[in-house]
C-alpha positions as a LaTeX table, in Angstrom:
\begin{tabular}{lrrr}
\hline
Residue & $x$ (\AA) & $y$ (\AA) & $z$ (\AA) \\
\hline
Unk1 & 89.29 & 81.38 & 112.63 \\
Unk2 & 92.26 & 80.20 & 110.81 \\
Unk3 & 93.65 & 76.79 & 112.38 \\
Unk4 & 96.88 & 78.35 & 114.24 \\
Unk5 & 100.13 & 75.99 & 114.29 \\
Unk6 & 100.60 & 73.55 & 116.57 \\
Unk7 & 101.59 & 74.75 & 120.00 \\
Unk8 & 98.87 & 77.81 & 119.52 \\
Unk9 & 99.39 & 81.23 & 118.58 \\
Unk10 & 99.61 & 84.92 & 121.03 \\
Unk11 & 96.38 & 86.53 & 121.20 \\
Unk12 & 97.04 & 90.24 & 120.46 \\
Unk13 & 93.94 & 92.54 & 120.60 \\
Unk14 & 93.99 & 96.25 & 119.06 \\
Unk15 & 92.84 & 98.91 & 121.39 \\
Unk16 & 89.18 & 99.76 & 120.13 \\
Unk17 & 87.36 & 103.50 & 120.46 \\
Unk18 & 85.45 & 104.04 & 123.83 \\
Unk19 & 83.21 & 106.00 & 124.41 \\
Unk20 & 84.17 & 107.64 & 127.87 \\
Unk21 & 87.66 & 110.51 & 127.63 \\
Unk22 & 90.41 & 108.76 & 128.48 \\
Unk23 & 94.46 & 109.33 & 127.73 \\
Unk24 & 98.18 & 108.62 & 129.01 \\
Unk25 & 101.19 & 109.34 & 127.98 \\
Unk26 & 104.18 & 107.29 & 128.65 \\
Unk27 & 107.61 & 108.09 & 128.60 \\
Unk28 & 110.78 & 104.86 & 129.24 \\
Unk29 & 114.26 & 105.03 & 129.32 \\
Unk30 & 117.07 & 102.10 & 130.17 \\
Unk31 & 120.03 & 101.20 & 129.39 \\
Unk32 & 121.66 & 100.35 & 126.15 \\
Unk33 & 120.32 & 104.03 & 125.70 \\
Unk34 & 116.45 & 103.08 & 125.49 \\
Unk35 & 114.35 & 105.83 & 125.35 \\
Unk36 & 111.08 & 105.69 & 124.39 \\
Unk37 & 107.81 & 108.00 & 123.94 \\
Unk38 & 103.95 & 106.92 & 123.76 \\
Unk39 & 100.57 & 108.17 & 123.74 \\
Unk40 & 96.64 & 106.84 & 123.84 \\
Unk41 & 93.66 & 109.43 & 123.47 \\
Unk42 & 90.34 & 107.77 & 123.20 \\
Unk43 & 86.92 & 109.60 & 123.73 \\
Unk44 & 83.79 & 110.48 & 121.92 \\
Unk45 & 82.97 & 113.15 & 119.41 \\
Unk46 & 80.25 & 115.23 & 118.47 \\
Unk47 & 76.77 & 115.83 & 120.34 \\
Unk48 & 75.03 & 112.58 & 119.84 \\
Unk49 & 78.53 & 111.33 & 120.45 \\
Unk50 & 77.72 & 107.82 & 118.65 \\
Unk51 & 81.56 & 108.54 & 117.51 \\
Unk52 & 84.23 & 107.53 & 119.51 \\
Unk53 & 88.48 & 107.61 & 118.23 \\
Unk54 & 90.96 & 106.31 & 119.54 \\
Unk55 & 94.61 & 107.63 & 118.62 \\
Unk56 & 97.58 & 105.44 & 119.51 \\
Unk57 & 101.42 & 106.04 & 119.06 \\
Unk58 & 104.71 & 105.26 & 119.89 \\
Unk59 & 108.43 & 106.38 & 118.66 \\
Unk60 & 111.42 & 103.97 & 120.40 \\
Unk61 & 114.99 & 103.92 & 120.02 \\
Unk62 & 117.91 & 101.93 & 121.23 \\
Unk63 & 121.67 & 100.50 & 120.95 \\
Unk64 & 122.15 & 96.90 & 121.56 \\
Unk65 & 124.41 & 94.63 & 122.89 \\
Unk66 & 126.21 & 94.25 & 118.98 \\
Unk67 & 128.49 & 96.66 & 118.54 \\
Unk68 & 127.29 & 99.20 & 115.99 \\
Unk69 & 123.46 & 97.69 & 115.42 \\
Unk70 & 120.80 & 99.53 & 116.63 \\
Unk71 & 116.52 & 99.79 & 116.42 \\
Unk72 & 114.66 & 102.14 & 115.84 \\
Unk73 & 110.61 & 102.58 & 115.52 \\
Unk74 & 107.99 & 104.75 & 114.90 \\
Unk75 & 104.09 & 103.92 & 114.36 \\
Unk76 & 100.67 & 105.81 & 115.34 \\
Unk77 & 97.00 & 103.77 & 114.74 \\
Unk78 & 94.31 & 105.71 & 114.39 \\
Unk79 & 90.50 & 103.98 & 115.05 \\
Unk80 & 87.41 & 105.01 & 114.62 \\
Unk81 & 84.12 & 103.58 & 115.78 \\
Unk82 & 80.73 & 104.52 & 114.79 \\
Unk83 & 77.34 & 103.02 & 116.29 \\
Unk84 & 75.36 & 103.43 & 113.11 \\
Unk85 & 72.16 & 102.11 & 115.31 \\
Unk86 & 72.26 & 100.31 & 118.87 \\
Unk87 & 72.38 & 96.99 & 117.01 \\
Unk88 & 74.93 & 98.09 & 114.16 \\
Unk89 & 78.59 & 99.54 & 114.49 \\
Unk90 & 81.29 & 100.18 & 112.02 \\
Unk91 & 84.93 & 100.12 & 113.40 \\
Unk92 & 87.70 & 101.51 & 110.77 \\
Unk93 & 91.39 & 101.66 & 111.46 \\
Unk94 & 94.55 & 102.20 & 110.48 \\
Unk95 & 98.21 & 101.37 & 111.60 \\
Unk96 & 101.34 & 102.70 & 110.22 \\
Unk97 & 104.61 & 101.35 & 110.91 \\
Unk98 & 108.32 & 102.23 & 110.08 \\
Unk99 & 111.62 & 100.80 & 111.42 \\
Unk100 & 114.55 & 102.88 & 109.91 \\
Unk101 & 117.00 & 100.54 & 112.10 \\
Unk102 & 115.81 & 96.75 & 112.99 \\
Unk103 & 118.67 & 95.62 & 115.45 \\
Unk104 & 120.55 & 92.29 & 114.86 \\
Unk105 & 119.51 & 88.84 & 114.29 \\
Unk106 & 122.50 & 86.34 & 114.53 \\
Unk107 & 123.84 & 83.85 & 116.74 \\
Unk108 & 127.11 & 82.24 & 117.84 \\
Unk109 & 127.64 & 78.40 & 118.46 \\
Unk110 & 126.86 & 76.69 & 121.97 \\
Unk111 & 129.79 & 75.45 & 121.69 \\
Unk112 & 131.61 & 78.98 & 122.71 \\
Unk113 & 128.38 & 80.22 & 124.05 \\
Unk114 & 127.04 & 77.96 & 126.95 \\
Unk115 & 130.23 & 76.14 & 127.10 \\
Unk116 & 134.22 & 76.93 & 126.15 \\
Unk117 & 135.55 & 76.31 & 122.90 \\
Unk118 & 139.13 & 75.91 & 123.12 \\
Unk119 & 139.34 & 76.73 & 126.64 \\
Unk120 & 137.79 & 80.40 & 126.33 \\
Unk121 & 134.31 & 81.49 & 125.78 \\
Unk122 & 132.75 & 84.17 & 123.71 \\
Unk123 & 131.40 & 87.72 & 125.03 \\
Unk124 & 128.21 & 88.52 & 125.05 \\
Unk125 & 128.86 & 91.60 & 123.25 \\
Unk126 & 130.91 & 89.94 & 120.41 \\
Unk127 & 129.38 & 91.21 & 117.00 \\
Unk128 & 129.76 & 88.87 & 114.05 \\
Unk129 & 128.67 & 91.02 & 110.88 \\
Unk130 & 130.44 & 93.98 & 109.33 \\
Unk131 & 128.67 & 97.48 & 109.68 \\
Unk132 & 128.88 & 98.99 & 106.33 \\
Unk133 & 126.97 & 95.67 & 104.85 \\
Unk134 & 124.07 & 95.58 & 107.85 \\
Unk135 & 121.15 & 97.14 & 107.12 \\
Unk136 & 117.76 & 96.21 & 108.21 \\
Unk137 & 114.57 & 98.40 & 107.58 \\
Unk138 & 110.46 & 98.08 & 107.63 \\
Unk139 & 107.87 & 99.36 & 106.48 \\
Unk140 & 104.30 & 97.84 & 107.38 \\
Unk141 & 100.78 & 100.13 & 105.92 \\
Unk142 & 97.31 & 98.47 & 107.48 \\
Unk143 & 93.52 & 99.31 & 107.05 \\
Unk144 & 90.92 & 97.29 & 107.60 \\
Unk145 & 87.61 & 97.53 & 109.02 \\
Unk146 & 84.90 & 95.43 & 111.43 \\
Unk147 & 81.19 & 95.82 & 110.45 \\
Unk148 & 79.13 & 94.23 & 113.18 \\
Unk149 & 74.81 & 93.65 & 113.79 \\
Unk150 & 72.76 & 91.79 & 116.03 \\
Unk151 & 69.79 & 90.62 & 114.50 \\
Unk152 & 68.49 & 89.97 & 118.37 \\
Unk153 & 69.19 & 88.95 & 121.39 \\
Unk154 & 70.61 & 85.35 & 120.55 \\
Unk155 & 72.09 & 85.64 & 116.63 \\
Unk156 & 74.89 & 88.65 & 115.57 \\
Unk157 & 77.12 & 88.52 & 112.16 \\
Unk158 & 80.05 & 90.09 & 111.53 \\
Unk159 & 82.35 & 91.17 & 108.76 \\
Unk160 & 85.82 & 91.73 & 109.25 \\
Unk161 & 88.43 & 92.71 & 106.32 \\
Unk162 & 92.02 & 94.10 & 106.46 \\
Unk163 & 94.97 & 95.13 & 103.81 \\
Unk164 & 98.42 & 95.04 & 104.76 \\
Unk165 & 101.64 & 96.21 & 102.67 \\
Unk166 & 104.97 & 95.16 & 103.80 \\
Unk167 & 108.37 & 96.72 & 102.39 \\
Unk168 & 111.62 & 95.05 & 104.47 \\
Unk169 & 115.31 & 95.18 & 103.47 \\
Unk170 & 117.60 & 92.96 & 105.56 \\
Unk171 & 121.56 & 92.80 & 104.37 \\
Unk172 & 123.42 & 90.58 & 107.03 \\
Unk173 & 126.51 & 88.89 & 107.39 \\
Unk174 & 126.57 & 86.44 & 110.02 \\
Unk175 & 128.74 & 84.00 & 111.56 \\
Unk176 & 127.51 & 79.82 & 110.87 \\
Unk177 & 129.64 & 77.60 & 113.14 \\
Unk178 & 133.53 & 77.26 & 113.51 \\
Unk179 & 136.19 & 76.92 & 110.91 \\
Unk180 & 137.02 & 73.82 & 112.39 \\
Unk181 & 137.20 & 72.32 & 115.86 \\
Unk182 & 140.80 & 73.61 & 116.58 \\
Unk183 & 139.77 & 77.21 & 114.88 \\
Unk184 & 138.81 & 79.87 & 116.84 \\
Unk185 & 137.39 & 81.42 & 113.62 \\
Unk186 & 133.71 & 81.53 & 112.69 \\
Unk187 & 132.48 & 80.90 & 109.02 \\
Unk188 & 130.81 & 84.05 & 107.60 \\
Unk189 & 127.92 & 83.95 & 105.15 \\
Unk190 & 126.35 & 87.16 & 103.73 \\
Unk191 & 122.33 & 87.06 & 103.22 \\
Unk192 & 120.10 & 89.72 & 102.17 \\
Unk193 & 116.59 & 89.88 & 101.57 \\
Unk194 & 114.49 & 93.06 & 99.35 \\
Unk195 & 110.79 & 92.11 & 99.96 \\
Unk196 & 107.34 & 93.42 & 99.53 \\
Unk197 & 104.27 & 92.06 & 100.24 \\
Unk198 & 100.28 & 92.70 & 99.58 \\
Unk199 & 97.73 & 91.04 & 101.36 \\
Unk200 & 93.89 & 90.84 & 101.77 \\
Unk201 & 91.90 & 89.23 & 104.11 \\
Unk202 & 87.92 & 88.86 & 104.76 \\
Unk203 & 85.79 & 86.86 & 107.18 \\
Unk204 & 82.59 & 86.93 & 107.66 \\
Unk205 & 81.10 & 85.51 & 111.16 \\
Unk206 & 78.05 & 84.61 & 112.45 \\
Unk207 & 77.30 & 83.91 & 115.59 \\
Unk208 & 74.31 & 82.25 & 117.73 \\
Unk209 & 73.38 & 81.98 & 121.24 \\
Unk210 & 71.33 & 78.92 & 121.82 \\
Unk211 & 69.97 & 77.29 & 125.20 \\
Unk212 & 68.98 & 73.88 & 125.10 \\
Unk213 & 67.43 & 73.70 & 128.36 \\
Unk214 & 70.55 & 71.81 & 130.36 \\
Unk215 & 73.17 & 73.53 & 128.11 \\
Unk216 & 73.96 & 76.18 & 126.65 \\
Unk217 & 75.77 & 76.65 & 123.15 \\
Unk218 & 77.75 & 79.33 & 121.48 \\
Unk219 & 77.95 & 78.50 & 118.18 \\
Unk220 & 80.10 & 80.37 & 115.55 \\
Unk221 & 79.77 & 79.58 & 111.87 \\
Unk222 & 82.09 & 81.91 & 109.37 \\
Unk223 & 83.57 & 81.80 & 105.97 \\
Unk224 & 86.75 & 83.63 & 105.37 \\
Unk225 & 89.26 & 84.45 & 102.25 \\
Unk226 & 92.79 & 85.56 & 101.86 \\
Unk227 & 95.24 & 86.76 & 99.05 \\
Unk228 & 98.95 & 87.46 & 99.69 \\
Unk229 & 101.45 & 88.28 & 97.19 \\
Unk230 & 104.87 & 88.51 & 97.74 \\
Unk231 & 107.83 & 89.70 & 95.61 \\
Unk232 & 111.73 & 88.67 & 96.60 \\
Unk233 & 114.83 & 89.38 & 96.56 \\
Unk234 & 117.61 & 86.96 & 97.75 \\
Unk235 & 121.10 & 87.77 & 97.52 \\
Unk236 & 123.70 & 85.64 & 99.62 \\
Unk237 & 127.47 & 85.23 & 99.64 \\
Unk238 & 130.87 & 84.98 & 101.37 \\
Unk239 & 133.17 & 86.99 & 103.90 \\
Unk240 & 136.24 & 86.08 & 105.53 \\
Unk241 & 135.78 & 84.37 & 108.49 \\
Unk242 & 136.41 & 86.34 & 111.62 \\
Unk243 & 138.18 & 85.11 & 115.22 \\
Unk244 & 135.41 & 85.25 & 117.56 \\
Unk245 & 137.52 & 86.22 & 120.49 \\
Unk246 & 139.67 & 88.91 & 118.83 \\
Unk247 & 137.63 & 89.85 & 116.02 \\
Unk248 & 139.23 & 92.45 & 113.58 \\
Unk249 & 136.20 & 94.30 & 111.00 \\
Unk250 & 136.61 & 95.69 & 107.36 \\
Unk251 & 136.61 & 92.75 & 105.57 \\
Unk252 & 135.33 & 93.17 & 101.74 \\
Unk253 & 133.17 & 90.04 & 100.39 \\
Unk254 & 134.74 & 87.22 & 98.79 \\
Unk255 & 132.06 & 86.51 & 96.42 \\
Unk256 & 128.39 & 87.95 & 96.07 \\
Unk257 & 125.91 & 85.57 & 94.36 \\
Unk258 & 123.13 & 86.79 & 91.59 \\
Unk259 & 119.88 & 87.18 & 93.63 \\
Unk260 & 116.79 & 84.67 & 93.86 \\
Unk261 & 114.25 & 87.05 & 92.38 \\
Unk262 & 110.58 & 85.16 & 92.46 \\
Unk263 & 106.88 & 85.95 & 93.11 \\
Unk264 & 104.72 & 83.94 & 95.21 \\
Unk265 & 101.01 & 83.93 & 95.22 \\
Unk266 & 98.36 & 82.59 & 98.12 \\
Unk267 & 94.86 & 82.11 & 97.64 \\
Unk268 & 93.05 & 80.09 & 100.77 \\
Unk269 & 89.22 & 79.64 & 101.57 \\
Unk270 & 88.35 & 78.56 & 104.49 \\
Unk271 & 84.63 & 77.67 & 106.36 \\
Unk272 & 84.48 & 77.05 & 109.64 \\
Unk273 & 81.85 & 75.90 & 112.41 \\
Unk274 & 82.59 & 75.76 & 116.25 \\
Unk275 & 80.44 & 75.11 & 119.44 \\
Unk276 & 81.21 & 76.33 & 122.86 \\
Unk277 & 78.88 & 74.24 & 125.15 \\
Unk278 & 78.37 & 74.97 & 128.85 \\
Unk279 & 76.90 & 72.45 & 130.85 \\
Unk280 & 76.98 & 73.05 & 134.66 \\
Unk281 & 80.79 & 73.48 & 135.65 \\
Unk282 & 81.42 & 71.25 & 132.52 \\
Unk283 & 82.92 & 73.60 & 129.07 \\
Unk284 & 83.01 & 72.01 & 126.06 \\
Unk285 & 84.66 & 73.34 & 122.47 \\
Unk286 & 84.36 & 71.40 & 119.50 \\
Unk287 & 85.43 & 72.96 & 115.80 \\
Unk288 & 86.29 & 71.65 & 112.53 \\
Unk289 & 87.62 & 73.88 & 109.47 \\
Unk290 & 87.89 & 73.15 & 105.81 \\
Unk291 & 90.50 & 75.16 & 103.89 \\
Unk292 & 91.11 & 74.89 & 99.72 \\
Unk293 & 94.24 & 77.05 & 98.82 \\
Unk294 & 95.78 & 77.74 & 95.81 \\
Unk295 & 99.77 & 78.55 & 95.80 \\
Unk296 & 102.05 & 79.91 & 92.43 \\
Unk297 & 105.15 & 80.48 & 92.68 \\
Unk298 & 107.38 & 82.38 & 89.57 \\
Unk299 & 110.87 & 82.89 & 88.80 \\
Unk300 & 111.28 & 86.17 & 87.68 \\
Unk301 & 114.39 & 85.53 & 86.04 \\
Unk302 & 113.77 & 82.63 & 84.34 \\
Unk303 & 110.20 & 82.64 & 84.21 \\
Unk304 & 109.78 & 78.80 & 85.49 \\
Unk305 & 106.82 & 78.37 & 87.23 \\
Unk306 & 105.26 & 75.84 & 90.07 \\
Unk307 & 102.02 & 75.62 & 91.38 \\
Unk308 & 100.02 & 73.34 & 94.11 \\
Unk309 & 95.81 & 73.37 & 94.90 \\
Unk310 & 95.10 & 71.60 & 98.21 \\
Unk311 & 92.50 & 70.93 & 100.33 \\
Unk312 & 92.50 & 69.77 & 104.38 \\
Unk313 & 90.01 & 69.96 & 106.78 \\
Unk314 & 91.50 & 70.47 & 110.88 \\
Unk315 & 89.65 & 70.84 & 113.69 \\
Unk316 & 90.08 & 70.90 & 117.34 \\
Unk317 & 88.21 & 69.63 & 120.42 \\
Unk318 & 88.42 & 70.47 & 124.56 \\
Unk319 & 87.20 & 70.17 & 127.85 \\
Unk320 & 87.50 & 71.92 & 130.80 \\
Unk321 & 85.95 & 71.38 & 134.46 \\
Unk322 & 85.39 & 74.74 & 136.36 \\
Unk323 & 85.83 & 74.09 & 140.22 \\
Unk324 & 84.30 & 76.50 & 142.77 \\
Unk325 & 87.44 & 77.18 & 143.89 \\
Unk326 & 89.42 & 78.33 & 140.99 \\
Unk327 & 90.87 & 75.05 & 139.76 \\
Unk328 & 90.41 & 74.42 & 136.58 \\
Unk329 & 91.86 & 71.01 & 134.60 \\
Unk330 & 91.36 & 70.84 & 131.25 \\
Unk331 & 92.57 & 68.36 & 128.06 \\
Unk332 & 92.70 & 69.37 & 124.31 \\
Unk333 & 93.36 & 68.24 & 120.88 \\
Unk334 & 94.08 & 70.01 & 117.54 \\
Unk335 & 95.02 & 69.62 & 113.89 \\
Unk336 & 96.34 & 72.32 & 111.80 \\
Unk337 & 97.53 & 73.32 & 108.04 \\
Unk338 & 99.74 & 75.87 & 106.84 \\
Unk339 & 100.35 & 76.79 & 103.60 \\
Unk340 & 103.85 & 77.30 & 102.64 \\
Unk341 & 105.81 & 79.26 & 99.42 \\
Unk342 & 109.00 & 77.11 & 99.95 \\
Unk343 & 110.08 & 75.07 & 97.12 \\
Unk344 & 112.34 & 72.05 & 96.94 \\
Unk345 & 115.84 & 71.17 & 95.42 \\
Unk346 & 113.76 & 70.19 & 91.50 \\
Unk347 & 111.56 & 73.55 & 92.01 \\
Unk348 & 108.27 & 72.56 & 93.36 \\
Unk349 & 106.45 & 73.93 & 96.12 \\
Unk350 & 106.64 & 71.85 & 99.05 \\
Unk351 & 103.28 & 70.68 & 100.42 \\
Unk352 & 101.22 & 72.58 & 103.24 \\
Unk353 & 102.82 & 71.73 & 106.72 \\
Unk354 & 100.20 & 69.69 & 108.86 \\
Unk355 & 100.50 & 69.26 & 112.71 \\
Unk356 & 98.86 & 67.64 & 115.51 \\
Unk357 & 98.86 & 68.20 & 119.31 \\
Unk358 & 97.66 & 66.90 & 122.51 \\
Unk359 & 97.37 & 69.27 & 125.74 \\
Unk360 & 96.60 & 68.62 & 129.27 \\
Unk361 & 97.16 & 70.90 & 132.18 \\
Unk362 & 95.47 & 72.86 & 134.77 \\
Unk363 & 94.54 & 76.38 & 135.45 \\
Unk364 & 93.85 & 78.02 & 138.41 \\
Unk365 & 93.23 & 81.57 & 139.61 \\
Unk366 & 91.93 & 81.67 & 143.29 \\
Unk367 & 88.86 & 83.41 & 144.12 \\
Unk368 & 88.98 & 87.57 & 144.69 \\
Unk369 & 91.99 & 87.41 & 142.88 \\
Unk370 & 93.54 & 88.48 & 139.67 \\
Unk371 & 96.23 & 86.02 & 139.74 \\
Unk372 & 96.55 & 83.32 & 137.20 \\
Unk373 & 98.59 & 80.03 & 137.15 \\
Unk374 & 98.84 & 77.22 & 135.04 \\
Unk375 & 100.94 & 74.19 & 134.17 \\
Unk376 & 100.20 & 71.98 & 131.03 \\
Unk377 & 101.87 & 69.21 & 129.40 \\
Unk378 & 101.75 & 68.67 & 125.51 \\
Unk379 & 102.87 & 66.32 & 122.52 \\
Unk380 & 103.14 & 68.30 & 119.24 \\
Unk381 & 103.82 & 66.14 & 116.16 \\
Unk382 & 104.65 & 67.69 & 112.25 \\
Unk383 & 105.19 & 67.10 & 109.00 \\
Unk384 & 106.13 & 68.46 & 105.12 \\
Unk385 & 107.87 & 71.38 & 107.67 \\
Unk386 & 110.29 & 73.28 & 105.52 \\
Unk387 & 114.46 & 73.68 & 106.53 \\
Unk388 & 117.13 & 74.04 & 105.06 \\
Unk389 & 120.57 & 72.56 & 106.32 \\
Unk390 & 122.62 & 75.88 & 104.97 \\
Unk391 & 121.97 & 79.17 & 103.79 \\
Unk392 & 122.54 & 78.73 & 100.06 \\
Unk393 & 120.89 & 74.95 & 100.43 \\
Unk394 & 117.11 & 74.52 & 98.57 \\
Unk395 & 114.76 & 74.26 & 101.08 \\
Unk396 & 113.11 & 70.51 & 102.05 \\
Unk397 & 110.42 & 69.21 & 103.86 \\
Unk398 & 110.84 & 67.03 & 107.24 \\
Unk399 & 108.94 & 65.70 & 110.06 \\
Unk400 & 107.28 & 62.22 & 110.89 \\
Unk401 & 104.50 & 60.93 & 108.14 \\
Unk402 & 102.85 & 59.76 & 111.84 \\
Unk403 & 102.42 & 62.66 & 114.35 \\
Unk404 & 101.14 & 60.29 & 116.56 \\
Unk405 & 104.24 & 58.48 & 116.76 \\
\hline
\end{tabular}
């Protein structure tokens, strides 16, 4: 229960085991050549058939809009569930990822974009890099597992852990505004990127079911830990710049830079306590988290170091009124903390990024029906949030000291 960035965070949920035989296979094409192939098998196995697996894949392919870029993916997850007892299960998995071709990642200037520059405006089509210095490729390795038991009918703990390796090359050369404003050339910067990354995380849950006569609480009390370690590989540099509307490709670099070569290190503890409270049509969430996290950063070059230990507590608070009819208004408030590796122009890390935000909207799906619509309106507020004003720049940290403000 990590506090997510302000603005929130996409709720993805794996697939898990079940224990009735079930499959599909799907098969897509489209244009920009698309074509793509997936499968899903889930089912039990053997005669007690306390077993159930579930088998997911998918290979992809495309073109894209740039020129000679293209993606390409491949991954299969295999899961596994086991109910050990009718109050204990054991979920393992696994998810295996590669991307051989990652597509294209630049941009072009509004200013020849949404609106003409120099009377004329670029195509959508218009490809900015140079093909025999684009490369992007991935390689992501997961395996975790959940261990769950309910000690009865009101209290059931959990323990969740997962480890995730990361390989990704990236070699780009992008365009980064106009020449000047009479040009019709675009700057070109060359960036690359050799990364790999380790990480571990555990969290261990427990959670109780408690009625209080008028109300009714969920509360969920967990501790959780996580490692990551990440070594880099920065190389940047200069091409020629290239005329946007008539570009002409084959350009050799104009100067490659010695790589930023460094190894960052994350350790964060975190304990957390939330209620869920349910009090006629009234719902009520209250939660507060307390995080200590360690960061190192090394130069493997030079072998300077930095280092920063932190603590912050966030927490977050809501209320929503459940109408008979489907309506259903609700108002929020959040803090968060993130961690960051960054460092600054002198070489030390730049402190955590801390946000605030304020929600209220309304939600409403009408009654016998699966549809769903909402409208909200929000204030998000941050600060220490790392950027960097060009490529080769050293990263620095802005936003208000007052999110409030």
């Amino acid at each position: 229960m990590a506090a997510p960035p302000p603005g929130g965070v996409v709720a993805l949920n794996s697939k898990r085991p079940e224990f009735e035989q079930g499959g599909e296979l799907r098969f897509r094409v489209g244009n920009n050549n698309q074509r793509s192939a997936a499968f899903d098998l889930t089912g039990p196995t053997g005669e007690e058939q306390r077993v159930a697996f579930r088998l997911t894949g998918i290979a992809s392919a495309a073109d894209t809009q740039f020129g000679p870029a293209e993606e390409e993916r491949y991954a299969i997850a295999p899961r596994l569930t086991w109910d050990i007892t009718d109050d204990t299960s054991l979920t393992v998995e696994a998810y295996l990822q590669d991307e051989p071709e990652g597509g294209y990642h630049s941009g072009v200037p509004y200013e020849g974009a949404v609106v003409a520059h120099n009377g004329r405006k670029i195509s959508n089509n218009f490809y900015d890099g140079e093909e025999d210095y684009d490369t992007y490729e991935r390689t992501q390795r997961m395996f975790g597992y959940s261990l769950e038991h309910r000690f009865n009918d009101q209290v059931t703990g959990r323990q969740l852990m997962r480890y995730l390796n990361s390989d990704v090359v990236l070699n780009q050369v992008y365009g980064f505004g106009w020449v000047s404003p009479e040009s019709n050339e675009l700057t070109r910067y060359y960036s690359g990127s050799d990364e790999s990354l380790e990480a571990w995380t555990l969290d261990n849950q427990l959670e109780a079911n408690i009625s209080s006569g008028f109300m009714d609480h969920t509360l969920l009390f967990g501790m959780d830990y996580q490692q990551r370690e990440n070594d880099v590989s920065w190389p940047t540099g200069y091409f020629p710049p290239i005329n946007a509307f008539n570009p002409v490709y084959g350009s050799a670099p104009i100067e490659f830079y010695a790589p930023i070569r460094e190894r960052h290190e994350i350790d964060q503890t975190g304990v957390y306590l939330q209620d869920q409270i349910a009090l006629d049509n009234w719902r009520f969430t209250l939660g507060g988290r307390y995080d200590w996290v360690n960061i190192d950063n090394a130069n493997r070059d030079s072998g300077d170091t930095s280092s920063l230990s932190d603590t912050q507590f966030s927490g977050r608070a809501g209320v929503v009124y459940l109408f008979d009819n489907g309506v259903a208004p609700y108002l929020s408030y959040s803090t968060a903390f993130t961690p960051t590796s960054f460092v600054d122009e002198g070489g030390d890390l730049l402190k955590p990024m801390e946000g605030e935000q304020w929600e209220i909207g309304v939600k409403y799906q009408p009654n016998g029906s699966q549809n769903q619509y909402s409208a909200a309106l929000f204030h998000i507020g941050q600060e220490n949030v790392a950027t960097k004003e060009q490529p080769t720049d050293p990263y620095r940290a802005v936003g208000r000291s007052n999110p409030k403000g």
